């Protein structure tokens, strides 16, 4: 190993400083002295050739260089974990260890449970960890890019390429449906309910062509809240099928002629996409989608 290479222990120390926000707190967490942590960070900075943390009276904060180094630290340490888990699993004929999944709300609520039940029934030593992340900004894919998740369940744009260093694959397409209060004679008399994550350009362009939709709009927190408000008679909505896995009393669902669709897919790093746990999860997600979400409404 080159003398300037960072060791796994040094990578873990840098992440401890980030996590705790100070050299003193990181020292306490790692059972080291503050001076030892300070010296170790300076050694890391010398090896990298850049200042990784801004030191101040309020603690230590990553610099721009430090933020990038920490992303790679998380990715490298995770690959070392996967290396050990898969090597041991290959020797023992098992699949073990944590599987970190980032998912948006409706996927976490309605798609993942059945897939994880199937996955862990086959691989009892696998321990899924689910992080629910809104599909806003960098969304679930951002958790993978930053090394905080092994795989993301994400909404994929029609012509959108994944962020640099990541790969994406489609799991299924889901249509949208008209949802309005049961028995409502004139849905246009109610506002159209929307939510921030519903940002597909195809969906937006479809909406713009529909002169039958209510002119008034109301934005609420998420699609689950939209569905609840429709059931309470507050408005009507155009919702994807995944959201409609559990329709509450008071809401009526109607198919739309030539509806918009939403692409649901997975995102992983190149290395992560090759891991056995991610590949097994993708297989189960597709099986659940085929059985529960690609048939009739």
JSON list of C-alpha atoms in Angstrom, two decimals, residues 32-226:
[
{"chain": "A", "resi": 32, "resn": "UNK", "atom": "CA", "xyz": [-9.14, 8.53, 21.85]},
{"chain": "A", "resi": 33, "resn": "UNK", "atom": "CA", "xyz": [-7.71, 11.81, 23.08]},
{"chain": "A", "resi": 34, "resn": "UNK", "atom": "CA", "xyz": [-8.64, 15.04, 21.35]},
{"chain": "A", "resi": 35, "resn": "UNK", "atom": "CA", "xyz": [-5.00, 15.57, 20.40]},
{"chain": "A", "resi": 36, "resn": "UNK", "atom": "CA", "xyz": [-4.86, 12.12, 18.81]},
{"chain": "A", "resi": 37, "resn": "UNK", "atom": "CA", "xyz": [-7.89, 12.89, 16.66]},
{"chain": "A", "resi": 38, "resn": "UNK", "atom": "CA", "xyz": [-6.46, 16.29, 15.72]},
{"chain": "A", "resi": 39, "resn": "UNK", "atom": "CA", "xyz": [-3.16, 14.70, 14.74]},
{"chain": "A", "resi": 40, "resn": "UNK", "atom": "CA", "xyz": [-4.94, 11.97, 12.75]},
{"chain": "A", "resi": 41, "resn": "UNK", "atom": "CA", "xyz": [-7.00, 14.52, 10.82]},
{"chain": "A", "resi": 42, "resn": "UNK", "atom": "CA", "xyz": [-3.86, 16.52, 9.97]},
{"chain": "A", "resi": 43, "resn": "UNK", "atom": "CA", "xyz": [-2.26, 13.30, 8.75]},
{"chain": "A", "resi": 44, "resn": "UNK", "atom": "CA", "xyz": [-5.28, 12.60, 6.54]},
{"chain": "A", "resi": 45, "resn": "UNK", "atom": "CA", "xyz": [-5.18, 16.14, 5.17]},
{"chain": "A", "resi": 46, "resn": "UNK", "atom": "CA", "xyz": [-1.50, 15.78, 4.38]},
{"chain": "A", "resi": 47, "resn": "UNK", "atom": "CA", "xyz": [-2.14, 12.51, 2.53]},
{"chain": "A", "resi": 48, "resn": "UNK", "atom": "CA", "xyz": [-5.06, 13.96, 0.59]},
{"chain": "A", "resi": 49, "resn": "UNK", "atom": "CA", "xyz": [-3.37, 17.28, -0.08]},
{"chain": "A", "resi": 50, "resn": "UNK", "atom": "CA", "xyz": [-6.31, 19.44, 1.03]},
{"chain": "A", "resi": 51, "resn": "UNK", "atom": "CA", "xyz": [-7.88, 20.84, 4.21]},
{"chain": "A", "resi": 52, "resn": "UNK", "atom": "CA", "xyz": [-10.83, 18.61, 5.07]},
{"chain": "A", "resi": 53, "resn": "UNK", "atom": "CA", "xyz": [-12.35, 20.44, 8.05]},
{"chain": "A", "resi": 54, "resn": "UNK", "atom": "CA", "xyz": [-12.78, 24.06, 9.06]},
{"chain": "A", "resi": 55, "resn": "UNK", "atom": "CA", "xyz": [-11.87, 24.31, 12.75]},
{"chain": "A", "resi": 56, "resn": "UNK", "atom": "CA", "xyz": [-13.68, 26.83, 14.90]},
{"chain": "A", "resi": 57, "resn": "UNK", "atom": "CA", "xyz": [-14.97, 27.50, 18.38]},
{"chain": "A", "resi": 58, "resn": "UNK", "atom": "CA", "xyz": [-18.25, 25.81, 17.43]},
{"chain": "A", "resi": 59, "resn": "UNK", "atom": "CA", "xyz": [-16.59, 22.62, 16.23]},
{"chain": "A", "resi": 60, "resn": "UNK", "atom": "CA", "xyz": [-15.37, 21.15, 12.95]},
{"chain": "A", "resi": 61, "resn": "UNK", "atom": "CA", "xyz": [-17.25, 21.44, 9.67]},
{"chain": "A", "resi": 62, "resn": "UNK", "atom": "CA", "xyz": [-16.27, 19.77, 6.38]},
{"chain": "A", "resi": 63, "resn": "UNK", "atom": "CA", "xyz": [-14.77, 22.00, 3.73]},
{"chain": "A", "resi": 64, "resn": "UNK", "atom": "CA", "xyz": [-15.76, 21.50, 0.08]},
{"chain": "A", "resi": 65, "resn": "UNK", "atom": "CA", "xyz": [-12.80, 19.13, -0.24]},
{"chain": "A", "resi": 66, "resn": "UNK", "atom": "CA", "xyz": [-13.81, 17.41, 2.98]},
{"chain": "A", "resi": 67, "resn": "UNK", "atom": "CA", "xyz": [-17.40, 16.90, 1.83]},
{"chain": "A", "resi": 68, "resn": "UNK", "atom": "CA", "xyz": [-16.20, 15.08, -1.28]},
{"chain": "A", "resi": 69, "resn": "UNK", "atom": "CA", "xyz": [-13.68, 13.04, 0.70]},
{"chain": "A", "resi": 70, "resn": "UNK", "atom": "CA", "xyz": [-16.39, 11.98, 3.14]},
{"chain": "A", "resi": 71, "resn": "UNK", "atom": "CA", "xyz": [-18.65, 10.79, 0.31]},
{"chain": "A", "resi": 72, "resn": "UNK", "atom": "CA", "xyz": [-15.86, 8.55, -0.96]},
{"chain": "A", "resi": 73, "resn": "UNK", "atom": "CA", "xyz": [-15.07, 7.43, 2.59]},
{"chain": "A", "resi": 74, "resn": "UNK", "atom": "CA", "xyz": [-18.63, 6.17, 3.03]},
{"chain": "A", "resi": 75, "resn": "UNK", "atom": "CA", "xyz": [-18.58, 4.43, -0.36]},
{"chain": "A", "resi": 76, "resn": "UNK", "atom": "CA", "xyz": [-15.19, 2.78, 0.24]},
{"chain": "A", "resi": 77, "resn": "UNK", "atom": "CA", "xyz": [-16.06, 1.54, 3.72]},
{"chain": "A", "resi": 78, "resn": "UNK", "atom": "CA", "xyz": [-19.37, 0.18, 2.48]},
{"chain": "A", "resi": 79, "resn": "UNK", "atom": "CA", "xyz": [-17.64, -1.74, -0.30]},
{"chain": "A", "resi": 80, "resn": "UNK", "atom": "CA", "xyz": [-15.26, -3.24, 2.25]},
{"chain": "A", "resi": 81, "resn": "UNK", "atom": "CA", "xyz": [-18.30, -4.36, 4.27]},
{"chain": "A", "resi": 82, "resn": "UNK", "atom": "CA", "xyz": [-19.89, -5.88, 1.16]},
{"chain": "A", "resi": 83, "resn": "UNK", "atom": "CA", "xyz": [-16.61, -7.60, 0.28]},
{"chain": "A", "resi": 84, "resn": "UNK", "atom": "CA", "xyz": [-16.50, -9.33, 3.66]},
{"chain": "A", "resi": 85, "resn": "UNK", "atom": "CA", "xyz": [-20.22, -10.19, 3.71]},
{"chain": "A", "resi": 86, "resn": "UNK", "atom": "CA", "xyz": [-20.29, -11.64, 0.20]},
{"chain": "A", "resi": 87, "resn": "UNK", "atom": "CA", "xyz": [-17.04, -13.56, 0.59]},
{"chain": "A", "resi": 88, "resn": "UNK", "atom": "CA", "xyz": [-18.27, -15.16, 3.81]},
{"chain": "A", "resi": 89, "resn": "UNK", "atom": "CA", "xyz": [-21.66, -15.74, 2.25]},
{"chain": "A", "resi": 90, "resn": "UNK", "atom": "CA", "xyz": [-20.13, -17.45, -0.76]},
{"chain": "A", "resi": 91, "resn": "UNK", "atom": "CA", "xyz": [-18.19, -19.75, 1.54]},
{"chain": "A", "resi": 92, "resn": "UNK", "atom": "CA", "xyz": [-21.25, -20.55, 3.67]},
{"chain": "A", "resi": 93, "resn": "UNK", "atom": "CA", "xyz": [-23.90, -20.45, 0.95]},
{"chain": "A", "resi": 94, "resn": "UNK", "atom": "CA", "xyz": [-25.74, -17.55, 2.61]},
{"chain": "A", "resi": 95, "resn": "UNK", "atom": "CA", "xyz": [-26.47, -13.87, 1.99]},
{"chain": "A", "resi": 96, "resn": "UNK", "atom": "CA", "xyz": [-25.99, -11.74, 5.11]},
{"chain": "A", "resi": 97, "resn": "UNK", "atom": "CA", "xyz": [-25.46, -8.24, 6.39]},
{"chain": "A", "resi": 98, "resn": "UNK", "atom": "CA", "xyz": [-27.28, -4.91, 6.19]},
{"chain": "A", "resi": 99, "resn": "UNK", "atom": "CA", "xyz": [-28.96, -3.65, 3.03]},
{"chain": "A", "resi": 100, "resn": "UNK", "atom": "CA", "xyz": [-29.54, 0.11, 3.11]},
{"chain": "A", "resi": 101, "resn": "UNK", "atom": "CA", "xyz": [-32.51, 1.25, 1.01]},
{"chain": "A", "resi": 102, "resn": "UNK", "atom": "CA", "xyz": [-33.70, 4.80, 0.31]},
{"chain": "A", "resi": 103, "resn": "UNK", "atom": "CA", "xyz": [-37.30, 5.04, -0.89]},
{"chain": "A", "resi": 104, "resn": "UNK", "atom": "CA", "xyz": [-39.95, 7.69, -1.36]},
{"chain": "A", "resi": 105, "resn": "UNK", "atom": "CA", "xyz": [-43.06, 7.49, 0.83]},
{"chain": "A", "resi": 106, "resn": "UNK", "atom": "CA", "xyz": [-45.51, 5.50, -1.30]},
{"chain": "A", "resi": 107, "resn": "UNK", "atom": "CA", "xyz": [-42.84, 3.01, -2.40]},
{"chain": "A", "resi": 108, "resn": "UNK", "atom": "CA", "xyz": [-41.77, 2.51, 1.21]},
{"chain": "A", "resi": 109, "resn": "UNK", "atom": "CA", "xyz": [-45.39, 2.04, 2.29]},
{"chain": "A", "resi": 110, "resn": "UNK", "atom": "CA", "xyz": [-46.81, -0.09, -0.52]},
{"chain": "A", "resi": 111, "resn": "UNK", "atom": "CA", "xyz": [-44.04, -1.66, -2.60]},
{"chain": "A", "resi": 112, "resn": "UNK", "atom": "CA", "xyz": [-41.17, -2.44, -0.24]},
{"chain": "A", "resi": 113, "resn": "UNK", "atom": "CA", "xyz": [-42.96, -4.42, 2.52]},
{"chain": "A", "resi": 114, "resn": "UNK", "atom": "CA", "xyz": [-43.95, -7.33, 0.28]},
{"chain": "A", "resi": 115, "resn": "UNK", "atom": "CA", "xyz": [-40.58, -7.32, -1.50]},
{"chain": "A", "resi": 116, "resn": "UNK", "atom": "CA", "xyz": [-38.68, -7.33, 1.78]},
{"chain": "A", "resi": 117, "resn": "UNK", "atom": "CA", "xyz": [-40.86, -10.09, 3.17]},
{"chain": "A", "resi": 118, "resn": "UNK", "atom": "CA", "xyz": [-39.99, -12.25, 0.15]},
{"chain": "A", "resi": 119, "resn": "UNK", "atom": "CA", "xyz": [-36.32, -11.27, 0.33]},
{"chain": "A", "resi": 120, "resn": "UNK", "atom": "CA", "xyz": [-35.81, -12.02, 4.02]},
{"chain": "A", "resi": 121, "resn": "UNK", "atom": "CA", "xyz": [-37.76, -15.27, 3.76]},
{"chain": "A", "resi": 122, "resn": "UNK", "atom": "CA", "xyz": [-35.10, -16.47, 1.34]},
{"chain": "A", "resi": 123, "resn": "UNK", "atom": "CA", "xyz": [-32.16, -14.79, 3.08]},
{"chain": "A", "resi": 124, "resn": "UNK", "atom": "CA", "xyz": [-32.80, -14.62, 6.82]},
{"chain": "A", "resi": 125, "resn": "UNK", "atom": "CA", "xyz": [-29.33, -13.22, 7.48]},
{"chain": "A", "resi": 126, "resn": "UNK", "atom": "CA", "xyz": [-30.04, -10.12, 5.42]},
{"chain": "A", "resi": 127, "resn": "UNK", "atom": "CA", "xyz": [-31.11, -7.06, 7.42]},
{"chain": "A", "resi": 128, "resn": "UNK", "atom": "CA", "xyz": [-32.80, -4.34, 5.35]},
{"chain": "A", "resi": 129, "resn": "UNK", "atom": "CA", "xyz": [-32.71, -0.76, 6.63]},
{"chain": "A", "resi": 130, "resn": "UNK", "atom": "CA", "xyz": [-35.18, 1.65, 5.02]},
{"chain": "A", "resi": 131, "resn": "UNK", "atom": "CA", "xyz": [-34.74, 5.42, 4.87]},
{"chain": "A", "resi": 132, "resn": "UNK", "atom": "CA", "xyz": [-37.78, 7.37, 3.63]},
{"chain": "A", "resi": 133, "resn": "UNK", "atom": "CA", "xyz": [-36.70, 10.34, 1.52]},
{"chain": "A", "resi": 134, "resn": "UNK", "atom": "CA", "xyz": [-38.90, 12.80, -0.42]},
{"chain": "A", "resi": 135, "resn": "UNK", "atom": "CA", "xyz": [-38.35, 12.77, -4.18]},
{"chain": "A", "resi": 136, "resn": "UNK", "atom": "CA", "xyz": [-37.33, 16.43, -4.16]},
{"chain": "A", "resi": 137, "resn": "UNK", "atom": "CA", "xyz": [-34.01, 17.90, -5.21]},
{"chain": "A", "resi": 138, "resn": "UNK", "atom": "CA", "xyz": [-31.49, 15.05, -5.27]},
{"chain": "A", "resi": 139, "resn": "UNK", "atom": "CA", "xyz": [-34.11, 12.74, -3.76]},
{"chain": "A", "resi": 140, "resn": "UNK", "atom": "CA", "xyz": [-33.47, 9.09, -3.01]},
{"chain": "A", "resi": 141, "resn": "UNK", "atom": "CA", "xyz": [-30.68, 8.88, -5.62]},
{"chain": "A", "resi": 142, "resn": "UNK", "atom": "CA", "xyz": [-28.78, 11.52, -3.66]},
{"chain": "A", "resi": 143, "resn": "UNK", "atom": "CA", "xyz": [-28.60, 9.16, -0.68]},
{"chain": "A", "resi": 144, "resn": "UNK", "atom": "CA", "xyz": [-26.87, 6.58, -2.87]},
{"chain": "A", "resi": 145, "resn": "UNK", "atom": "CA", "xyz": [-24.53, 9.17, -4.39]},
{"chain": "A", "resi": 146, "resn": "UNK", "atom": "CA", "xyz": [-23.52, 10.29, -0.88]},
{"chain": "A", "resi": 147, "resn": "UNK", "atom": "CA", "xyz": [-22.87, 6.73, 0.29]},
{"chain": "A", "resi": 148, "resn": "UNK", "atom": "CA", "xyz": [-25.76, 6.65, 2.77]},
{"chain": "A", "resi": 149, "resn": "UNK", "atom": "CA", "xyz": [-27.78, 4.02, 0.90]},
{"chain": "A", "resi": 150, "resn": "UNK", "atom": "CA", "xyz": [-26.88, 0.98, -1.19]},
{"chain": "A", "resi": 151, "resn": "UNK", "atom": "CA", "xyz": [-29.88, 1.30, -3.49]},
{"chain": "A", "resi": 152, "resn": "UNK", "atom": "CA", "xyz": [-32.67, 3.79, -4.03]},
{"chain": "A", "resi": 153, "resn": "UNK", "atom": "CA", "xyz": [-36.22, 3.33, -5.24]},
{"chain": "A", "resi": 154, "resn": "UNK", "atom": "CA", "xyz": [-36.76, 6.43, -7.33]},
{"chain": "A", "resi": 155, "resn": "UNK", "atom": "CA", "xyz": [-38.99, 8.06, -9.90]},
{"chain": "A", "resi": 156, "resn": "UNK", "atom": "CA", "xyz": [-37.16, 8.18, -13.24]},
{"chain": "A", "resi": 157, "resn": "UNK", "atom": "CA", "xyz": [-37.60, 10.85, -15.88]},
{"chain": "A", "resi": 158, "resn": "UNK", "atom": "CA", "xyz": [-38.30, 9.81, -19.45]},
{"chain": "A", "resi": 159, "resn": "UNK", "atom": "CA", "xyz": [-34.99, 10.99, -20.92]},
{"chain": "A", "resi": 160, "resn": "UNK", "atom": "CA", "xyz": [-33.13, 11.63, -17.68]},
{"chain": "A", "resi": 161, "resn": "UNK", "atom": "CA", "xyz": [-29.72, 10.07, -17.14]},
{"chain": "A", "resi": 162, "resn": "UNK", "atom": "CA", "xyz": [-28.68, 9.11, -13.59]},
{"chain": "A", "resi": 163, "resn": "UNK", "atom": "CA", "xyz": [-26.16, 11.28, -11.75]},
{"chain": "A", "resi": 164, "resn": "UNK", "atom": "CA", "xyz": [-22.48, 10.66, -12.50]},
{"chain": "A", "resi": 165, "resn": "UNK", "atom": "CA", "xyz": [-21.22, 7.42, -10.98]},
{"chain": "A", "resi": 166, "resn": "UNK", "atom": "CA", "xyz": [-24.70, 5.89, -10.66]},
{"chain": "A", "resi": 167, "resn": "UNK", "atom": "CA", "xyz": [-26.72, 3.44, -12.73]},
{"chain": "A", "resi": 168, "resn": "UNK", "atom": "CA", "xyz": [-30.50, 3.19, -12.96]},
{"chain": "A", "resi": 169, "resn": "UNK", "atom": "CA", "xyz": [-32.93, 0.55, -14.12]},
{"chain": "A", "resi": 170, "resn": "UNK", "atom": "CA", "xyz": [-36.69, 0.61, -14.61]},
{"chain": "A", "resi": 171, "resn": "UNK", "atom": "CA", "xyz": [-38.80, -1.59, -12.35]},
{"chain": "A", "resi": 172, "resn": "UNK", "atom": "CA", "xyz": [-42.23, -0.79, -13.78]},
{"chain": "A", "resi": 173, "resn": "UNK", "atom": "CA", "xyz": [-44.46, 1.96, -15.13]},
{"chain": "A", "resi": 174, "resn": "UNK", "atom": "CA", "xyz": [-47.61, 2.91, -13.32]},
{"chain": "A", "resi": 175, "resn": "UNK", "atom": "CA", "xyz": [-50.59, 4.82, -14.71]},
{"chain": "A", "resi": 176, "resn": "UNK", "atom": "CA", "xyz": [-52.33, 7.72, -13.02]},
{"chain": "A", "resi": 177, "resn": "UNK", "atom": "CA", "xyz": [-56.04, 7.66, -12.11]},
{"chain": "A", "resi": 178, "resn": "UNK", "atom": "CA", "xyz": [-58.74, 10.21, -11.40]},
{"chain": "A", "resi": 179, "resn": "UNK", "atom": "CA", "xyz": [-59.63, 10.22, -7.70]},
{"chain": "A", "resi": 180, "resn": "UNK", "atom": "CA", "xyz": [-62.52, 12.25, -6.39]},
{"chain": "A", "resi": 181, "resn": "UNK", "atom": "CA", "xyz": [-64.91, 12.19, -3.42]},
{"chain": "A", "resi": 182, "resn": "UNK", "atom": "CA", "xyz": [-67.36, 9.32, -3.78]},
{"chain": "A", "resi": 183, "resn": "UNK", "atom": "CA", "xyz": [-70.67, 10.59, -5.13]},
{"chain": "A", "resi": 184, "resn": "UNK", "atom": "CA", "xyz": [-69.32, 13.99, -6.16]},
{"chain": "A", "resi": 185, "resn": "UNK", "atom": "CA", "xyz": [-71.41, 15.05, -9.15]},
{"chain": "A", "resi": 186, "resn": "UNK", "atom": "CA", "xyz": [-69.06, 17.76, -10.41]},
{"chain": "A", "resi": 187, "resn": "UNK", "atom": "CA", "xyz": [-65.38, 17.20, -9.59]},
{"chain": "A", "resi": 188, "resn": "UNK", "atom": "CA", "xyz": [-64.53, 20.50, -11.30]},
{"chain": "A", "resi": 189, "resn": "UNK", "atom": "CA", "xyz": [-66.33, 22.24, -8.47]},
{"chain": "A", "resi": 190, "resn": "UNK", "atom": "CA", "xyz": [-63.49, 21.16, -6.16]},
{"chain": "A", "resi": 191, "resn": "UNK", "atom": "CA", "xyz": [-59.84, 22.23, -6.24]},
{"chain": "A", "resi": 192, "resn": "UNK", "atom": "CA", "xyz": [-57.24, 20.01, -7.89]},
{"chain": "A", "resi": 193, "resn": "UNK", "atom": "CA", "xyz": [-54.93, 18.70, -5.16]},
{"chain": "A", "resi": 194, "resn": "UNK", "atom": "CA", "xyz": [-51.23, 18.41, -5.92]},
{"chain": "A", "resi": 195, "resn": "UNK", "atom": "CA", "xyz": [-48.02, 17.69, -3.98]},
{"chain": "A", "resi": 196, "resn": "UNK", "atom": "CA", "xyz": [-44.39, 18.84, -4.41]},
{"chain": "A", "resi": 197, "resn": "UNK", "atom": "CA", "xyz": [-42.98, 15.45, -5.43]},
{"chain": "A", "resi": 198, "resn": "UNK", "atom": "CA", "xyz": [-45.39, 15.15, -8.36]},
{"chain": "A", "resi": 199, "resn": "UNK", "atom": "CA", "xyz": [-42.95, 16.82, -10.74]},
{"chain": "A", "resi": 200, "resn": "UNK", "atom": "CA", "xyz": [-42.78, 14.54, -13.79]},
{"chain": "A", "resi": 201, "resn": "UNK", "atom": "CA", "xyz": [-42.48, 16.68, -16.91]},
{"chain": "A", "resi": 202, "resn": "UNK", "atom": "CA", "xyz": [-44.68, 14.21, -18.79]},
{"chain": "A", "resi": 203, "resn": "UNK", "atom": "CA", "xyz": [-47.37, 14.45, -16.14]},
{"chain": "A", "resi": 204, "resn": "UNK", "atom": "CA", "xyz": [-47.20, 18.26, -16.15]},
{"chain": "A", "resi": 205, "resn": "UNK", "atom": "CA", "xyz": [-47.50, 18.43, -19.93]},
{"chain": "A", "resi": 206, "resn": "UNK", "atom": "CA", "xyz": [-50.43, 16.01, -19.77]},
{"chain": "A", "resi": 207, "resn": "UNK", "atom": "CA", "xyz": [-52.14, 18.16, -17.17]},
{"chain": "A", "resi": 208, "resn": "UNK", "atom": "CA", "xyz": [-51.70, 21.25, -19.33]},
{"chain": "A", "resi": 209, "resn": "UNK", "atom": "CA", "xyz": [-53.68, 19.59, -22.13]},
{"chain": "A", "resi": 210, "resn": "UNK", "atom": "CA", "xyz": [-56.66, 18.59, -19.95]},
{"chain": "A", "resi": 211, "resn": "UNK", "atom": "CA", "xyz": [-59.26, 21.35, -20.12]},
{"chain": "A", "resi": 212, "resn": "UNK", "atom": "CA", "xyz": [-61.64, 19.29, -17.96]},
{"chain": "A", "resi": 213, "resn": "UNK", "atom": "CA", "xyz": [-59.46, 19.58, -14.87]},
{"chain": "A", "resi": 214, "resn": "UNK", "atom": "CA", "xyz": [-60.44, 22.14, -12.20]},
{"chain": "A", "resi": 215, "resn": "UNK", "atom": "CA", "xyz": [-58.75, 25.52, -12.64]},
{"chain": "A", "resi": 216, "resn": "UNK", "atom": "CA", "xyz": [-58.24, 25.92, -8.89]},
{"chain": "A", "resi": 217, "resn": "UNK", "atom": "CA", "xyz": [-55.24, 24.12, -7.35]},
{"chain": "A", "resi": 218, "resn": "UNK", "atom": "CA", "xyz": [-54.11, 23.35, -3.82]},
{"chain": "A", "resi": 219, "resn": "UNK", "atom": "CA", "xyz": [-50.69, 21.94, -2.88]},
{"chain": "A", "resi": 220, "resn": "UNK", "atom": "CA", "xyz": [-50.33, 19.70, 0.19]},
{"chain": "A", "resi": 221, "resn": "UNK", "atom": "CA", "xyz": [-47.52, 17.77, 1.85]},
{"chain": "A", "resi": 222, "resn": "UNK", "atom": "CA", "xyz": [-47.49, 14.45, -0.02]},
{"chain": "A", "resi": 223, "resn": "UNK", "atom": "CA", "xyz": [-49.61, 12.05, -2.05]},
{"chain": "A", "resi": 224, "resn": "UNK", "atom": "CA", "xyz": [-50.86, 10.27, 1.07]},
{"chain": "A", "resi": 225, "resn": "UNK", "atom": "CA", "xyz": [-52.26, 13.54, 2.38]},
{"chain": "A", "resi": 226, "resn": "UNK", "atom": "CA", "xyz": [-53.79, 14.22, -1.04]}
]
